[in-house]
Amino acid sequence: MQTEMLMLHNLALIIVFLPLLASVITGIGCRTVSRTFAHSLTISAVGLSFFLSCWILKALVFEGNPGWNQTLYTWGVSGNTSFQIGFLIDRLTALMMVIVTFISWMVHIYTVGYMRDDPGYQRFFSYISLFTFGMLMLVMANNFLQLFFGWEAVGLMSYLLIGFWFQRESAIFASLKAFLVNRVGDLGFLIGIAAILYYFGSLNYDSVFHDVRELAARGDMLIIMNNHEWSAITVICIALFIGAMGKSAQVPLHVWLPDSMEGPTPISALIHAATMVTAGVFMVARMSPLFEYSEVALNFVLVIGAITCLSMGLLGVVQNDIKRIIAYSTLSQLGYMVIALGVSAYGAAIFHLMTHAFFKALLFLGAGSVIIALHHEQNIWKMGNLKKYMPITYITMLIGSLALMGFPLFSGFYSKDLIIEMVHASELPASKFAYAIVVGSVFITALYTFRLFFVVFHTKERMDKHSIEHLQESPAVVWVPLVLLAIPSVIAGGMFIQPLLQGYFGNSLVVHPNHLALTEHSVEFKGIFAMAVQGLSGLPFWLGIAGILTAWGCYIKYREIPLLLQKKFSLLYSIFKNKYGFDLFNEWILAPGARGVGWIFWRLGDRLVIDDIGVNGSANSIGKFSKVVRRFQTGYLYHYAFTMIAGFLALLVWLMLT
């Protein structure tokens, strides 16, 4: 047993450091190594990490291995607090490792075809491999220090990847926007980590989770503005969730994600499928022992997720950029995951994270296949009838679309339907509001999904003559990853729902006895086919069908309807096109306001106080004082004698007076 554990420990080290090693070699030698060497090395490293992750998952699930929590080394010590680097490998971690490495591996392979003519080819492979390393460090962490390291690593790499085409001004703007918005969320995240260190005296998960019940029982309070007292555990959870709002793009910190489409399509898939944007969902699930002791925090999570789910889905209906439609879809689906977290259905949230990773990566890479074929055209109104020219992309995009809308027997159906049931079973005050949102959003999801699908693949050809003459299916290096992603987009939900409901996560996720809706649902589960048949009679299914029919009617049968609705509801359409004014507010008020405050601090603080009064002021004062004093330095002896006598007399007078 000890030999097996040692081997698994070594495998974990290999899994996380292989992508790092490949990235460093490719990055340092990007100007000297060949393109073949760059993609062969990074693809092999990430592929090996995937297979080794599967080996660890098999050991934990089928061989009864309990997992392990191991500290590798102590990074630093301050007083009684140790800052350590280590791994926590349990079923939640193992599942995330498999998801991250598989999606990353598919993206690496796909990149060979998509970026083949790009001058930054080697650099791109170095970046995405390093991104994978950062995400693995995040999900494998056993303490908040390493969690924050991985958190910031993926943030940095997203900045570099979104702005990869740095010759474009729009790419530079988008990368800076992503970086700055995430810093806002990270401030809340750091406050939460600092509060954890203050109250628990440790940053290790085990210590914090062990002592959380004691902190909740003590009822420690914090005074927050105007002498309002808040539970310490509530403040910690909300602060941590603000960090998740930045990473997982929840309203109002969602504004960076649609603009991140400026990066190459492989990055859109990598960031928006299973990695960066799901880091926040994973973090909240990992912190379930904390969140379960604050219903205020759970309701806050629930409301934010519901608002994001509906509002971002509506924006997807009016977008014309193929990648931005899918990006707003990601925002809406992240809302589903966050809603599941809010009702303590952490397992359902991770389940939807997994299924979403497959079909959303499929949709992004499918969109990339279309973009390649049309010479990087992204406007869906300059496409049409592509099913005639790209049959493989057509079929895989259809599979991804059905999985996204939650059609029975597809993977998205099981995870989304499970979330809807969990929200319905919840007794939290905000659950009724959230239930109406998740049910209504099924119609919106089907509408924007099949609007894209019908316009791109079924309407008349709107491409120019040159594009039509050269239009053909993408090369195998592009469509093979689509097929490999299409398979789990169909079967993953049915394969994993029963183990999930039968306690797959074990002690990885903690749910308070008052929040056991997920466990109660598992008693009613009668099999994947019975669930699919039952789903055919449910309201979500018929709302999804209504969404498909609406998209067909508006964009194939009666194409004048969208224009009539646009004119009739011009104000509402304008609100949607302007994204509820978030970007306008940020660019016209928040950014100028921040610059104005910065100018005031610079002019009054830096220039006046520090420079004019502090640095230059002290020098000027010494100069002026020196001009006065040097008048006494005449060089005449009798002047010095007079000064000494005057000083002596002044001293005598002072002594007499005192």
PDB file of N, CA and C in Angstrom, residues 482-528:
ATOM      1  N   LEU A 482     -12.917  17.794 -32.598  1.00  0.00           N
ATOM      2  CA  LEU A 482     -14.366  18.006 -32.535  1.00  0.00           C
ATOM      3  C   LEU A 482     -15.095  16.684 -32.295  1.00  0.00           C
ATOM      4  N   VAL A 483     -14.689  15.651 -33.002  1.00  0.00           N
ATOM      5  CA  VAL A 483     -15.320  14.341 -32.837  1.00  0.00           C
ATOM      6  C   VAL A 483     -15.057  13.786 -31.446  1.00  0.00           C
ATOM      7  N   LEU A 484     -13.815  13.943 -30.974  1.00  0.00           N
ATOM      8  CA  LEU A 484     -13.470  13.431 -29.644  1.00  0.00           C
ATOM      9  C   LEU A 484     -14.214  14.173 -28.542  1.00  0.00           C
ATOM     10  N   LEU A 485     -14.524  15.443 -28.761  1.00  0.00           N
ATOM     11  CA  LEU A 485     -15.312  16.197 -27.782  1.00  0.00           C
ATOM     12  C   LEU A 485     -16.809  15.911 -27.922  1.00  0.00           C
ATOM     13  N   ALA A 486     -17.241  15.557 -29.133  1.00  0.00           N
ATOM     14  CA  ALA A 486     -18.658  15.262 -29.346  1.00  0.00           C
ATOM     15  C   ALA A 486     -19.082  13.998 -28.602  1.00  0.00           C
ATOM     16  N   ILE A 487     -18.166  13.052 -28.469  1.00  0.00           N
ATOM     17  CA  ILE A 487     -18.510  11.780 -27.800  1.00  0.00           C
ATOM     18  C   ILE A 487     -18.910  12.007 -26.343  1.00  0.00           C
ATOM     19  N   PRO A 488     -18.071  12.640 -25.507  1.00  0.00           N
ATOM     20  CA  PRO A 488     -18.523  12.885 -24.126  1.00  0.00           C
ATOM     21  C   PRO A 488     -19.668  13.881 -24.047  1.00  0.00           C
ATOM     22  N   SER A 489     -19.835  14.745 -25.062  1.00  0.00           N
ATOM     23  CA  SER A 489     -20.978  15.662 -25.056  1.00  0.00           C
ATOM     24  C   SER A 489     -22.292  14.897 -25.141  1.00  0.00           C
ATOM     25  N   VAL A 490     -22.234  13.684 -25.654  1.00  0.00           N
ATOM     26  CA  VAL A 490     -23.426  12.833 -25.730  1.00  0.00           C
ATOM     27  C   VAL A 490     -23.532  11.923 -24.520  1.00  0.00           C
ATOM     28  N   ILE A 491     -22.449  11.259 -24.137  1.00  0.00           N
ATOM     29  CA  ILE A 491     -22.550  10.159 -23.169  1.00  0.00           C
ATOM     30  C   ILE A 491     -22.106  10.512 -21.752  1.00  0.00           C
ATOM     31  N   ALA A 492     -21.388  11.606 -21.550  1.00  0.00           N
ATOM     32  CA  ALA A 492     -20.811  11.877 -20.228  1.00  0.00           C
ATOM     33  C   ALA A 492     -21.887  12.047 -19.156  1.00  0.00           C
ATOM     34  N   GLY A 493     -22.985  12.732 -19.508  1.00  0.00           N
ATOM     35  CA  GLY A 493     -24.045  12.940 -18.521  1.00  0.00           C
ATOM     36  C   GLY A 493     -24.645  11.640 -18.035  1.00  0.00           C
ATOM     37  N   GLY A 494     -25.011  10.771 -18.959  1.00  0.00           N
ATOM     38  CA  GLY A 494     -25.593   9.488 -18.584  1.00  0.00           C
ATOM     39  C   GLY A 494     -24.630   8.593 -17.842  1.00  0.00           C
ATOM     40  N   MET A 495     -23.339   8.681 -18.166  1.00  0.00           N
ATOM     41  CA  MET A 495     -22.344   7.830 -17.511  1.00  0.00           C
ATOM     42  C   MET A 495     -22.114   8.222 -16.052  1.00  0.00           C
ATOM     43  N   PHE A 496     -22.138   9.520 -15.758  1.00  0.00           N
ATOM     44  CA  PHE A 496     -21.681   9.986 -14.446  1.00  0.00           C
ATOM     45  C   PHE A 496     -22.783  10.406 -13.490  1.00  0.00           C
ATOM     46  N   ILE A 497     -24.029  10.490 -13.952  1.00  0.00           N
ATOM     47  CA  ILE A 497     -25.057  10.985 -13.045  1.00  0.00           C
ATOM     48  C   ILE A 497     -25.336  10.014 -11.899  1.00  0.00           C
ATOM     49  N   GLN A 498     -25.353   8.717 -12.181  1.00  0.00           N
ATOM     50  CA  GLN A 498     -25.640   7.767 -11.106  1.00  0.00           C
ATOM     51  C   GLN A 498     -24.534   7.737 -10.048  1.00  0.00           C
ATOM     52  N   PRO A 499     -23.232   7.642 -10.430  1.00  0.00           N
ATOM     53  CA  PRO A 499     -22.197   7.727  -9.397  1.00  0.00           C
ATOM     54  C   PRO A 499     -22.270   9.023  -8.598  1.00  0.00           C
ATOM     55  N   LEU A 500     -22.611  10.124  -9.269  1.00  0.00           N
ATOM     56  CA  LEU A 500     -22.724  11.404  -8.573  1.00  0.00           C
ATOM     57  C   LEU A 500     -23.794  11.333  -7.492  1.00  0.00           C
ATOM     58  N   LEU A 501     -24.962  10.799  -7.851  1.00  0.00           N
ATOM     59  CA  LEU A 501     -26.070  10.747  -6.904  1.00  0.00           C
ATOM     60  C   LEU A 501     -25.870   9.677  -5.839  1.00  0.00           C
ATOM     61  N   GLN A 502     -24.941   8.786  -6.054  1.00  0.00           N
ATOM     62  CA  GLN A 502     -24.668   7.745  -5.060  1.00  0.00           C
ATOM     63  C   GLN A 502     -23.439   8.066  -4.218  1.00  0.00           C
ATOM     64  N   GLY A 503     -23.102   9.339  -4.133  1.00  0.00           N
ATOM     65  CA  GLY A 503     -22.048   9.772  -3.223  1.00  0.00           C
ATOM     66  C   GLY A 503     -20.654   9.703  -3.779  1.00  0.00           C
ATOM     67  N   TYR A 504     -20.488   9.967  -5.087  1.00  0.00           N
ATOM     68  CA  TYR A 504     -19.162   9.891  -5.697  1.00  0.00           C
ATOM     69  C   TYR A 504     -18.157  10.771  -4.965  1.00  0.00           C
ATOM     70  N   PHE A 505     -18.534  11.993  -4.599  1.00  0.00           N
ATOM     71  CA  PHE A 505     -17.573  12.938  -4.036  1.00  0.00           C
ATOM     72  C   PHE A 505     -17.204  12.635  -2.586  1.00  0.00           C
ATOM     73  N   GLY A 506     -17.978  11.798  -1.926  1.00  0.00           N
ATOM     74  CA  GLY A 506     -17.631  11.413  -0.562  1.00  0.00           C
ATOM     75  C   GLY A 506     -17.471  12.615   0.353  1.00  0.00           C
ATOM     76  N   ASN A 507     -16.330  12.693   1.030  1.00  0.00           N
ATOM     77  CA  ASN A 507     -16.066  13.788   1.963  1.00  0.00           C
ATOM     78  C   ASN A 507     -15.468  15.024   1.292  1.00  0.00           C
ATOM     79  N   SER A 508     -15.315  14.987  -0.022  1.00  0.00           N
ATOM     80  CA  SER A 508     -14.744  16.145  -0.716  1.00  0.00           C
ATOM     81  C   SER A 508     -15.654  17.361  -0.617  1.00  0.00           C
ATOM     82  N   LEU A 509     -16.968  17.103  -0.618  1.00  0.00           N
ATOM     83  CA  LEU A 509     -17.956  18.169  -0.513  1.00  0.00           C
ATOM     84  C   LEU A 509     -18.762  17.963   0.760  1.00  0.00           C
ATOM     85  N   VAL A 510     -19.010  19.038   1.462  1.00  0.00           N
ATOM     86  CA  VAL A 510     -19.721  18.971   2.739  1.00  0.00           C
ATOM     87  C   VAL A 510     -21.045  19.703   2.609  1.00  0.00           C
ATOM     88  N   VAL A 511     -22.125  19.047   3.008  1.00  0.00           N
ATOM     89  CA  VAL A 511     -23.452  19.654   2.962  1.00  0.00           C
ATOM     90  C   VAL A 511     -24.086  19.544   4.343  1.00  0.00           C
ATOM     91  N   HIS A 512     -24.617  20.659   4.828  1.00  0.00           N
ATOM     92  CA  HIS A 512     -25.275  20.685   6.132  1.00  0.00           C
ATOM     93  C   HIS A 512     -26.521  19.809   6.093  1.00  0.00           C
ATOM     94  N   PRO A 513     -26.881  19.161   7.205  1.00  0.00           N
ATOM     95  CA  PRO A 513     -28.077  18.298   7.218  1.00  0.00           C
ATOM     96  C   PRO A 513     -29.348  18.993   6.750  1.00  0.00           C
ATOM     97  N   ASN A 514     -29.438  20.323   6.908  1.00  0.00           N
ATOM     98  CA  ASN A 514     -30.638  21.040   6.470  1.00  0.00           C
ATOM     99  C   ASN A 514     -30.673  21.284   4.960  1.00  0.00           C
ATOM    100  N   HIS A 515     -29.581  20.938   4.266  1.00  0.00           N
ATOM    101  CA  HIS A 515     -29.473  21.244   2.838  1.00  0.00           C
ATOM    102  C   HIS A 515     -29.266  19.982   2.008  1.00  0.00           C
ATOM    103  N   LEU A 516     -29.930  18.904   2.362  1.00  0.00           N
ATOM    104  CA  LEU A 516     -29.629  17.630   1.725  1.00  0.00           C
ATOM    105  C   LEU A 516     -30.556  17.309   0.559  1.00  0.00           C
ATOM    106  N   ALA A 517     -30.903  18.308  -0.226  1.00  0.00           N
ATOM    107  CA  ALA A 517     -31.801  18.070  -1.371  1.00  0.00           C
ATOM    108  C   ALA A 517     -31.191  17.105  -2.371  1.00  0.00           C
ATOM    109  N   LEU A 518     -29.888  17.202  -2.592  1.00  0.00           N
ATOM    110  CA  LEU A 518     -29.234  16.338  -3.577  1.00  0.00           C
ATOM    111  C   LEU A 518     -29.313  14.879  -3.155  1.00  0.00           C
ATOM    112  N   THR A 519     -29.104  14.623  -1.870  1.00  0.00           N
ATOM    113  CA  THR A 519     -29.201  13.248  -1.367  1.00  0.00           C
ATOM    114  C   THR A 519     -30.623  12.726  -1.481  1.00  0.00           C
ATOM    115  N   GLU A 520     -31.595  13.596  -1.190  1.00  0.00           N
ATOM    116  CA  GLU A 520     -32.990  13.177  -1.292  1.00  0.00           C
ATOM    117  C   GLU A 520     -33.347  12.827  -2.738  1.00  0.00           C
ATOM    118  N   HIS A 521     -32.805  13.573  -3.676  1.00  0.00           N
ATOM    119  CA  HIS A 521     -33.099  13.310  -5.085  1.00  0.00           C
ATOM    120  C   HIS A 521     -32.543  11.967  -5.525  1.00  0.00           C
ATOM    121  N   SER A 522     -31.425  11.562  -4.936  1.00  0.00           N
ATOM    122  CA  SER A 522     -30.808  10.307  -5.354  1.00  0.00           C
ATOM    123  C   SER A 522     -31.699   9.107  -5.049  1.00  0.00           C
ATOM    124  N   VAL A 523     -32.570   9.263  -4.040  1.00  0.00           N
ATOM    125  CA  VAL A 523     -33.482   8.173  -3.714  1.00  0.00           C
ATOM    126  C   VAL A 523     -34.502   7.980  -4.835  1.00  0.00           C
ATOM    127  N   GLU A 524     -34.861   9.078  -5.515  1.00  0.00           N
ATOM    128  CA  GLU A 524     -35.880   9.024  -6.552  1.00  0.00           C
ATOM    129  C   GLU A 524     -35.315   8.653  -7.926  1.00  0.00           C
ATOM    130  N   PHE A 525     -34.005   8.610  -8.058  1.00  0.00           N
ATOM    131  CA  PHE A 525     -33.393   8.351  -9.359  1.00  0.00           C
ATOM    132  C   PHE A 525     -33.617   6.894  -9.762  1.00  0.00           C
ATOM    133  N   LYS A 526     -34.172   6.683 -10.979  1.00  0.00           N
ATOM    134  CA  LYS A 526     -34.511   5.339 -11.438  1.00  0.00           C
ATOM    135  C   LYS A 526     -33.765   4.937 -12.701  1.00  0.00           C
ATOM    136  N   GLY A 527     -32.741   5.682 -13.067  1.00  0.00           N
ATOM    137  CA  GLY A 527     -31.963   5.336 -14.247  1.00  0.00           C
ATOM    138  C   GLY A 527     -31.980   6.448 -15.273  1.00  0.00           C
ATOM    139  N   ILE A 528     -30.981   6.403 -16.156  1.00  0.00           N
ATOM    140  CA  ILE A 528     -30.821   7.504 -17.101  1.00  0.00           C
ATOM    141  C   ILE A 528     -31.947   7.544 -18.128  1.00  0.00           C
TER     142      ILE A 528
END
